Amino acid sequence: MNSATPALARGCRFRRSANSAGTLLVPEGVVELNSSASAIVELIDGKRTVEEITLELSERTALDLQSMSSDVQTLLQRLAAKCWLVVGDKAALP
Amino acid sequence: MIVDAIKAVECRPLSLLAELTYRCNLQCPYCYNPLDLGSYARELDVETWARVLDEAAAMGIVHVHFSGGEPTLRPRELCALVSHARSKELYTNLITQGTFLTDALLDELLSAGLDHVQISVQAAHAALADYIAGTRVHEKKAEVLRRVASRDVALTLNCVLHRHNIDEVADIIAFAETIGVKRLELANTQFYGWAFKNRFAIVPSRAQVERARTTIDLARERLRGRMEITHVLADYYELFPKPCMNGWARQFLTVAPDGRVFPCPAAAAITSLHFDAVTDASLEWIWSHSEAFNAYRGTSWMPEPCRSCARREVDWGGCRCQAFLLTGDAAVTDPACSLSPRRDAIEALRVEDEHPAVDPRENGFVPRRFQRQPVP
Ligand code: SF4
Ligand code: SF4
């Protein structure tokens, strides 16, 4: 598990849409997120650790911890690769 | 599935370019602004702009880019409009050449809620940059960039690449690293407005474009996760044209300083179309019903070879402005397409290998100038 505390990078904002999904507003773009991605992004606040986000969502959705963990990691890695994420804790994303 | 969760939104108005003024203290030869700058001297007032933003938000537009010309030449209006846009939940971006971004103006813009600043430089080193800008600005820009990078706002560095600076693209990337920007946009020059007038003086050669592509690709790999590098290719050396604006009137609106609304920032050049203004109609009406917005929307306007082409919803037949400027007809396949019967028009622009020592087509820069004309 992971003690890194991810935060959205400057210039990136999450905006919830009318349905359960949301959009991530980024410089020069709009990223439409489905409901599971939205649930993850909404918890990214620079305070919660990756582990806490995973636990919280796993409890909320009854998805087993391992699948939830891999979903969270995948999304975080994709956001980080686009420079939309900064990781507070020095521990790098796996 | 999470992996499919990130996809681009399409087919609705998403983005508004708000050109507050065409005045600018620089004279970039690649500026896409129209040649008749003086005829835009009468500028929309702040109340009208605020109404335009209200209408944009109601239409579902997400991003508003404040641009020009140089938008910070209207600092009071700019701050008021950033704050107004944020109150409507719009994402706010400032596109500037940066020379007027004092700490005081930055403070005010940030407290108004500005999300993102894009600052352009002309080259990596002062001598060349100032030559291109037509005035001494580079040192000042570097200082402004360092200040903005230390503030709580997203920053993109932008540089237009052309014949005179493309060979130092590695230095431009290094400059961006020194400043510590997270996003770098390297855009090959396109040929609209002043850039069209200067096209033979600024067109890079194919060899230059290829070298730059290799340099940029390597840097992008090296900097992955630290700096995002956007590279806007030169479609005049490609087989197919760029999907200009993601299709005419599909996602973008530009409101010019005089209030006229365009599907693309260069479209004023298409003199065969009439463009309505926000002073005469609502943004929503112009988007949905105006003649200009419907003229080349979708695929039904297309002639052959686009009409029966498998790529017609990939590149939307290319750029209408480029078609008009190069052939005099906006309703033909973009000459940048290798299937275009008028590809000779793009071939006449190309420099296939290296630039000849003396290019008979080249006359030096015509610097972008704002000719003052009496306001009617
Ligand atoms: S391209 Fe250059 S001249 Fe044109 S508006 Fe931008 S900074 Fe000014
Ligand atoms: S023929 Fe038209 S649609 Fe086909 S690739 Fe060329 S520009 Fe695009």
Coordinates of C-alpha atoms and ligand atoms in Angstrom, one line a residue:
Chain A
M1 CA 0.0 0.0 0.0
N2 CA 1.0 3.5 -0.5
S3 CA 1.4 6.6 1.7
A4 CA 1.8 9.1 -1.0
T5 CA -0.6 12.0 -0.9
P6 CA -1.6 13.0 -4.4
A7 CA -3.1 16.4 -5.2
L8 CA -4.4 17.8 -8.5
A9 CA -1.7 19.9 -10.2
R10 CA -2.2 23.7 -10.4
G11 CA -4.6 24.6 -13.2
C12 CA -6.5 21.3 -12.8
R13 CA -10.0 21.4 -11.3
F14 CA -12.6 18.7 -10.8
R15 CA -16.2 19.7 -11.6
R16 CA -19.1 17.4 -10.9
S17 CA -21.7 17.1 -13.6
A18 CA -25.4 16.7 -13.2
N19 CA -25.2 12.9 -13.5
S20 CA -22.8 10.9 -11.2
A21 CA -19.9 11.6 -13.5
G22 CA -17.7 14.6 -13.6
T23 CA -15.1 16.5 -15.7
L24 CA -11.6 17.3 -15.0
L25 CA -10.8 20.8 -16.2
V26 CA -7.2 21.0 -17.3
P27 CA -5.2 23.7 -19.2
E28 CA -6.3 23.5 -22.8
G29 CA -8.7 20.6 -22.2
V30 CA -11.7 18.9 -20.7
V31 CA -11.4 15.3 -19.6
E32 CA -14.7 13.5 -19.2
L33 CA -14.6 11.1 -16.3
N34 CA -16.9 8.2 -15.8
S35 CA -18.5 7.7 -12.4
S36 CA -15.7 5.5 -11.0
A37 CA -13.0 7.8 -12.1
S38 CA -14.9 10.7 -10.8
A39 CA -15.2 9.1 -7.4
I40 CA -11.5 8.7 -7.3
V41 CA -10.6 12.2 -8.5
E42 CA -13.0 13.7 -6.1
L43 CA -11.1 12.2 -3.2
I44 CA -7.7 13.6 -4.4
D45 CA -7.1 16.5 -2.1
G46 CA -3.5 16.5 -1.2
K47 CA -4.3 15.2 2.3
R48 CA -5.7 11.7 1.8
T49 CA -3.1 9.0 1.1
V50 CA -3.5 6.6 -1.9
E51 CA -4.2 4.0 0.7
E52 CA -7.0 6.0 2.3
I53 CA -8.6 6.7 -1.0
T54 CA -8.5 3.1 -1.9
L55 CA -10.0 1.9 1.4
E56 CA -12.7 4.5 1.4
L57 CA -13.8 3.7 -2.1
S58 CA -13.6 -0.1 -1.6
E59 CA -15.9 0.3 1.4
R60 CA -18.3 2.5 -0.5
T61 CA -18.5 0.4 -3.6
A62 CA -18.0 -3.1 -2.1
L63 CA -15.4 -3.7 -4.7
D64 CA -12.6 -5.9 -3.3
L65 CA -9.5 -4.0 -2.2
Q66 CA -7.2 -5.5 -4.7
S67 CA -9.3 -4.5 -7.8
M68 CA -9.9 -1.1 -6.3
S69 CA -6.2 -0.6 -5.6
S70 CA -5.3 -1.4 -9.2
D71 CA -8.0 0.9 -10.5
V72 CA -6.8 3.8 -8.3
Q73 CA -3.1 3.2 -9.3
T74 CA -4.0 3.0 -13.0
L75 CA -5.8 6.3 -12.9
L76 CA -3.2 8.1 -10.8
Q77 CA -0.5 7.0 -13.1
R78 CA -2.3 8.2 -16.1
L79 CA -3.0 11.6 -14.4
A80 CA 0.6 11.8 -13.4
A81 CA 1.9 11.1 -16.8
K82 CA -0.1 14.0 -18.1
C83 CA 1.3 16.3 -15.3
W84 CA -2.1 16.7 -13.9
L85 CA -1.1 15.3 -10.5
V86 CA 1.5 16.2 -7.9
V87 CA 2.5 13.8 -5.2
G88 CA 3.0 15.4 -1.8
D89 CA 4.8 12.6 -0.1
K90 CA 8.3 11.8 -1.5
A91 CA 7.3 8.2 -2.0
A92 CA 6.9 8.0 -5.8
L93 CA 3.9 6.3 -7.3
P94 CA 4.6 2.6 -8.0
Chain B
M1 CA -13.4 0.2 -16.8
I2 CA -11.1 2.9 -15.5
V3 CA -8.8 2.6 -18.4
D4 CA -11.5 3.9 -20.8
A5 CA -12.4 6.7 -18.4
I6 CA -10.4 9.4 -20.0
K7 CA -11.7 10.5 -23.3
A8 CA -12.1 13.8 -25.1
V9 CA -15.5 15.4 -25.2
E10 CA -16.8 16.2 -28.7
C11 CA -19.4 17.9 -30.7
R12 CA -20.6 20.8 -28.5
P13 CA -19.3 24.3 -27.8
L14 CA -16.5 23.8 -25.3
S15 CA -14.1 26.7 -25.7
L16 CA -14.3 30.5 -26.2
L17 CA -11.4 32.6 -27.3
A18 CA -12.1 36.1 -26.0
E19 CA -9.9 38.5 -28.0
L20 CA -10.1 41.7 -25.8
T21 CA -8.0 43.8 -28.1
Y22 CA -5.7 43.5 -31.1
R23 CA -3.3 46.1 -29.8
C24 CA 0.1 44.7 -28.9
N25 CA 3.5 46.1 -28.3
L26 CA 5.2 43.3 -30.2
Q27 CA 5.5 42.8 -33.9
C28 CA 5.8 39.1 -34.5
P29 CA 5.9 38.2 -38.2
Y30 CA 3.9 35.0 -37.5
C31 CA 1.0 36.8 -35.8
Y32 CA -2.3 35.4 -37.0
N33 CA -4.2 38.6 -36.3
P34 CA -5.8 40.2 -39.3
L35 CA -3.9 42.7 -41.4
D36 CA -6.5 45.5 -41.0
L37 CA -5.8 45.9 -37.3
G38 CA -6.9 49.5 -37.4
S39 CA -10.4 48.6 -38.2
Y40 CA -10.7 46.9 -34.8
A41 CA -10.0 50.1 -32.8
R42 CA -13.5 50.2 -31.4
E43 CA -13.5 47.5 -28.8
L44 CA -16.4 45.8 -27.0
D45 CA -17.0 47.2 -23.5
V46 CA -16.8 45.2 -20.3
E47 CA -20.6 44.9 -19.9
T48 CA -21.0 43.3 -23.3
W49 CA -18.1 41.0 -22.6
A50 CA -19.7 40.0 -19.3
R51 CA -23.0 39.2 -21.1
V52 CA -21.0 37.1 -23.6
L53 CA -19.5 35.1 -20.8
D54 CA -23.0 34.5 -19.3
E55 CA -24.2 33.3 -22.6
A56 CA -21.1 31.1 -23.0
A57 CA -21.6 29.5 -19.6
A58 CA -25.3 28.8 -20.3
M59 CA -24.3 27.1 -23.6
G60 CA -22.1 24.7 -21.7
I61 CA -18.8 26.2 -22.7
V62 CA -16.1 25.2 -20.2
H63 CA -12.9 27.2 -21.1
V64 CA -12.5 30.8 -21.7
H65 CA -9.2 32.0 -23.1
F66 CA -8.5 35.7 -22.8
S67 CA -6.3 36.7 -25.6
G68 CA -5.7 39.3 -28.3
G69 CA -3.5 41.1 -29.4
E70 CA -2.3 41.6 -25.9
P71 CA -5.2 41.3 -23.4
T72 CA -3.2 42.8 -20.5
L73 CA -3.4 46.1 -22.3
R74 CA -7.0 46.2 -20.9
P75 CA -6.0 45.2 -17.3
R76 CA -9.1 46.6 -15.5
E77 CA -11.5 44.8 -17.9
L78 CA -9.4 41.6 -17.9
C79 CA -9.5 41.3 -14.1
A80 CA -13.2 42.0 -14.0
L81 CA -13.9 39.4 -16.6
V82 CA -11.7 36.7 -15.1
S83 CA -13.6 37.2 -11.9
H84 CA -17.0 37.2 -13.7
A85 CA -16.0 34.0 -15.6
R86 CA -15.1 32.2 -12.4
S87 CA -18.4 33.1 -10.9
K88 CA -20.0 31.3 -13.8
E89 CA -17.7 28.3 -13.1
L90 CA -15.8 28.8 -16.3
Y91 CA -12.1 27.8 -16.5
T92 CA -10.0 30.9 -17.1
N93 CA -6.9 31.1 -19.2
L94 CA -4.8 34.1 -20.0
I95 CA -2.8 34.0 -23.2
T96 CA -0.2 36.8 -23.1
Q97 CA 3.2 37.8 -24.2
G98 CA 3.8 38.7 -20.6
T99 CA 5.6 42.0 -20.7
F100 CA 2.9 43.8 -18.6
L101 CA 2.4 41.1 -16.0
T102 CA 3.5 43.0 -12.9
D103 CA 3.2 41.5 -9.5
A104 CA 0.3 43.8 -8.8
L105 CA -1.6 42.7 -11.9
L106 CA -0.8 39.0 -11.0
D107 CA -2.1 39.5 -7.5
E108 CA -5.3 40.9 -8.8
L109 CA -5.7 38.2 -11.5
L110 CA -5.0 35.4 -9.0
S111 CA -7.5 36.7 -6.5
A112 CA -10.0 37.0 -9.3
G113 CA -9.5 33.2 -9.7
L114 CA -7.3 32.9 -12.8
D115 CA -6.6 29.2 -13.4
H116 CA -3.9 29.3 -16.0
V117 CA -1.4 31.6 -17.7
Q118 CA 0.1 30.9 -21.1
I119 CA 3.1 33.1 -21.9
S120 CA 4.9 33.1 -25.2
V121 CA 8.5 33.6 -26.0
Q122 CA 10.0 34.2 -29.4
A123 CA 13.2 32.2 -29.0
A124 CA 15.5 30.9 -26.3
H125 CA 18.1 33.7 -26.5
A126 CA 17.5 37.5 -26.3
A127 CA 19.2 38.5 -29.6
L128 CA 17.1 36.3 -31.8
A129 CA 13.9 36.6 -29.7
D130 CA 14.1 40.4 -29.8
Y131 CA 14.8 40.4 -33.5
I132 CA 11.6 38.3 -34.1
A133 CA 9.5 40.4 -31.7
G134 CA 10.7 43.6 -33.3
T135 CA 11.5 45.1 -29.9
R136 CA 13.6 44.4 -26.8
V137 CA 11.4 42.2 -24.6
H138 CA 13.1 38.8 -24.0
E139 CA 14.9 39.6 -20.7
K140 CA 11.8 41.1 -19.4
K141 CA 9.8 38.0 -20.4
A142 CA 12.3 35.7 -18.7
E143 CA 12.0 37.7 -15.5
V144 CA 8.2 37.6 -15.7
L145 CA 8.2 33.8 -16.4
R146 CA 10.3 33.2 -13.3
R147 CA 7.9 35.2 -11.2
V148 CA 4.8 33.6 -12.5
A149 CA 6.3 30.1 -12.1
S150 CA 6.7 30.8 -8.4
R151 CA 3.0 31.7 -8.0
D152 CA 0.0 29.5 -7.3
V153 CA -1.2 29.3 -10.9
A154 CA -0.6 26.9 -13.8
L155 CA 1.8 28.1 -16.3
T156 CA 2.4 27.1 -19.9
L157 CA 5.3 28.4 -22.0
N158 CA 4.5 28.7 -25.6
C159 CA 6.8 29.3 -28.6
V160 CA 5.9 29.5 -32.2
L161 CA 8.4 27.7 -34.4
H162 CA 9.5 28.9 -37.8
R163 CA 12.5 29.2 -40.1
H164 CA 14.4 31.5 -37.8
N165 CA 14.1 29.7 -34.4
I166 CA 13.2 26.1 -35.1
D167 CA 16.9 25.0 -35.2
E168 CA 17.3 26.1 -31.6
V169 CA 14.3 24.1 -30.3
A170 CA 16.6 22.2 -27.9
D171 CA 17.6 25.5 -26.3
I172 CA 13.9 26.5 -26.0
I173 CA 13.2 23.2 -24.2
A174 CA 16.2 23.8 -21.9
F175 CA 15.0 27.4 -21.2
A176 CA 11.6 25.9 -20.2
E177 CA 13.3 23.5 -17.9
T178 CA 15.3 26.3 -16.3
I179 CA 12.1 28.3 -15.6
G180 CA 10.5 25.1 -14.3
V181 CA 7.3 25.2 -16.3
K182 CA 5.1 22.1 -16.3
R183 CA 3.7 22.6 -19.8
L184 CA 5.5 23.6 -23.0
E185 CA 3.7 24.2 -26.2
L186 CA 5.8 24.2 -29.4
A187 CA 3.7 25.1 -32.3
N188 CA 4.9 25.2 -35.9
T189 CA 3.9 28.4 -37.4
Q190 CA 0.7 28.4 -39.5
F191 CA -0.1 30.9 -42.2
Y192 CA -2.9 33.2 -41.4
G193 CA -3.1 37.0 -41.0
W194 CA 0.4 38.5 -40.8
A195 CA 1.9 35.0 -41.0
F196 CA 0.4 34.6 -44.4
K197 CA 1.8 37.9 -45.5
N198 CA 5.2 36.7 -44.2
R199 CA 4.9 33.1 -45.3
F200 CA 8.0 32.9 -47.5
A201 CA 10.1 34.6 -44.9
I202 CA 9.1 32.3 -42.0
V203 CA 8.3 28.9 -43.5
P204 CA 10.7 26.3 -42.1
S205 CA 12.2 23.8 -44.5
R206 CA 11.1 20.1 -44.4
A207 CA 14.6 19.2 -43.1
Q208 CA 14.2 21.7 -40.2
V209 CA 10.8 20.4 -39.3
E210 CA 12.1 16.8 -39.3
R211 CA 15.1 17.7 -37.1
A212 CA 12.9 19.5 -34.7
R213 CA 10.5 16.6 -34.5
T214 CA 13.3 14.2 -33.5
T215 CA 14.6 16.6 -30.9
I216 CA 11.1 17.2 -29.4
D217 CA 10.2 13.5 -29.4
L218 CA 13.4 12.7 -27.4
A219 CA 12.8 15.5 -25.0
R220 CA 9.3 14.5 -24.4
E221 CA 10.4 11.0 -23.5
R222 CA 13.1 12.3 -21.2
L223 CA 10.8 14.8 -19.4
R224 CA 7.7 12.5 -19.2
G225 CA 5.8 13.2 -15.9
R226 CA 7.8 16.4 -15.3
M227 CA 6.9 18.5 -18.3
E228 CA 4.2 18.0 -20.8
I229 CA 5.4 19.0 -24.3
T230 CA 2.7 19.7 -26.9
H231 CA 4.0 19.8 -30.4
V232 CA 1.7 21.3 -33.0
L233 CA 2.9 19.9 -36.3
A234 CA 3.2 21.7 -39.6
D235 CA 0.5 20.2 -41.7
Y236 CA 2.1 21.7 -44.9
Y237 CA 4.6 18.9 -44.8
E238 CA 2.2 16.1 -43.9
L239 CA 0.1 13.9 -46.2
F240 CA -3.2 15.0 -44.6
P241 CA -4.3 18.3 -43.2
K242 CA -4.8 19.1 -39.5
P243 CA -8.3 18.7 -38.2
C244 CA -8.5 22.4 -37.9
M245 CA -10.4 23.5 -34.8
N246 CA -11.6 19.9 -34.6
G247 CA -14.0 20.8 -37.4
W248 CA -15.6 24.1 -38.4
A249 CA -18.0 25.3 -35.7
R250 CA -17.9 22.0 -33.7
Q251 CA -16.3 23.0 -30.5
F252 CA -14.8 26.5 -30.7
L253 CA -15.9 30.1 -30.8
T254 CA -13.8 33.2 -31.1
V255 CA -15.2 36.6 -30.3
A256 CA -13.0 39.3 -31.9
P257 CA -12.4 42.8 -30.2
D258 CA -15.2 44.3 -32.4
G259 CA -17.7 41.6 -31.3
R260 CA -17.8 39.6 -34.4
V261 CA -17.9 35.8 -33.8
F262 CA -15.8 33.4 -35.7
P263 CA -15.6 29.6 -35.6
C264 CA -11.8 30.0 -35.7
P265 CA -9.5 32.9 -34.8
A266 CA -8.3 33.3 -38.4
A267 CA -11.7 33.2 -40.1
A268 CA -12.1 36.9 -40.6
A269 CA -9.9 36.3 -43.7
I270 CA -12.8 34.5 -45.4
T271 CA -14.3 37.6 -47.0
S272 CA -16.9 35.5 -48.8
L273 CA -18.8 34.9 -45.5
H274 CA -20.7 37.3 -43.3
F275 CA -20.0 37.0 -39.6
D276 CA -22.5 38.2 -37.0
A277 CA -21.5 40.2 -33.9
V278 CA -22.6 39.7 -30.3
T279 CA -23.9 43.3 -30.4
D280 CA -26.6 42.1 -32.8
A281 CA -27.4 38.6 -31.8
S282 CA -26.8 36.1 -28.9
L283 CA -23.9 33.8 -28.9
E284 CA -26.3 30.9 -28.9
W285 CA -28.1 32.1 -31.9
I286 CA -24.8 32.7 -33.8
W287 CA -23.6 29.2 -32.9
S288 CA -26.8 27.5 -33.9
H289 CA -28.2 29.5 -36.7
S290 CA -25.8 32.0 -38.3
E291 CA -24.9 31.5 -41.9
A292 CA -21.2 31.5 -41.2
F293 CA -21.3 28.8 -38.5
N294 CA -23.4 26.5 -40.6
A295 CA -21.5 27.1 -43.8
Y296 CA -18.9 24.4 -43.3
R297 CA -20.2 22.5 -40.3
G298 CA -20.2 18.7 -40.5
T299 CA -19.7 17.0 -43.9
S300 CA -22.6 18.0 -46.1
W301 CA -20.8 21.1 -47.6
M302 CA -17.9 18.9 -48.7
P303 CA -16.8 18.6 -52.4
E304 CA -14.8 15.7 -53.7
P305 CA -12.4 14.3 -52.8
C306 CA -13.5 14.9 -49.2
R307 CA -17.1 13.9 -49.7
S308 CA -16.3 10.2 -50.3
C309 CA -13.1 10.1 -48.2
A310 CA -12.8 7.8 -45.2
R311 CA -11.0 10.6 -43.3
R312 CA -13.8 13.1 -43.7
E313 CA -14.8 12.9 -40.0
V314 CA -11.1 12.7 -38.9
D315 CA -9.8 15.9 -40.3
W316 CA -13.1 17.5 -41.5
G317 CA -11.5 18.4 -44.8
G318 CA -8.8 20.4 -43.1
C319 CA -8.8 24.2 -42.7
R320 CA -11.3 26.5 -44.4
C321 CA -9.1 29.5 -43.9
Q322 CA -6.1 27.8 -45.4
A323 CA -8.3 26.7 -48.4
F324 CA -9.5 30.3 -48.9
L325 CA -6.1 32.0 -48.5
L326 CA -4.4 29.6 -50.9
T327 CA -7.1 29.0 -53.5
G328 CA -9.6 31.9 -53.1
D329 CA -12.4 29.3 -52.3
A330 CA -13.1 28.3 -48.7
A331 CA -15.3 25.4 -49.8
V332 CA -12.6 23.2 -51.3
T333 CA -10.4 20.5 -49.8
D334 CA -7.5 22.0 -47.9
P335 CA -4.5 22.2 -50.3
A336 CA -2.4 20.7 -47.4
C337 CA -4.1 17.4 -48.3
S338 CA -2.1 15.2 -50.7
L339 CA -5.5 14.3 -52.4
S340 CA -6.4 17.9 -53.1
P341 CA -6.5 18.8 -56.7
R342 CA -4.9 22.2 -55.6
R343 CA -2.0 20.7 -53.6
D344 CA 0.2 22.7 -56.0
A345 CA -0.7 25.7 -53.7
I346 CA 0.9 24.1 -50.7
E347 CA 3.8 22.8 -52.7
A348 CA 4.7 26.3 -53.8
L349 CA 5.1 27.2 -50.1
R350 CA 7.4 24.2 -49.1
V351 CA 11.1 24.2 -49.0
E352 CA 11.8 20.6 -49.5
D353 CA 15.4 20.1 -48.3
E354 CA 17.4 23.0 -46.8
H355 CA 16.7 26.7 -47.4
P356 CA 18.6 28.0 -50.4
A357 CA 21.2 30.7 -49.5
V358 CA 19.0 33.2 -51.2
D359 CA 15.3 32.4 -51.5
P360 CA 13.9 34.4 -54.4
R361 CA 10.5 34.5 -52.7
E362 CA 11.7 36.0 -49.5
N363 CA 11.5 39.7 -48.8
G364 CA 12.3 39.9 -45.1
F365 CA 9.7 40.4 -42.4
V366 CA 6.7 42.7 -42.7
P367 CA 6.4 43.6 -39.0
R368 CA 2.9 43.4 -37.6
R369 CA 1.8 47.0 -37.0
F370 CA -1.3 48.5 -35.6
Q371 CA -2.2 51.3 -38.0
R372 CA -4.3 53.9 -36.2
Q373 CA -7.4 54.8 -38.0
P374 CA -10.0 57.2 -36.8
V375 CA -12.8 55.5 -35.0
P376 CA -15.9 56.0 -37.2
Ligands
SF4_1 S1 1.8 37.0 -31.9 FE1 3.2 38.6 -31.2 S2 2.4 40.4 -32.2 FE2 0.7 38.9 -32.4 S3 -0.5 39.3 -30.5 FE3 1.0 37.7 -30.0 S4 2.7 38.8 -29.1 FE4 1.5 40.3 -30.2
SF4_2 S1 -9.7 14.3 -49.0 FE1 -10.6 15.7 -47.5 S2 -11.3 14.3 -45.9 FE2 -9.9 13.1 -47.2 S3 -7.9 13.3 -46.1 FE3 -8.0 15.0 -47.7 S4 -8.9 16.8 -46.6 FE4 -9.3 15.0 -45.3

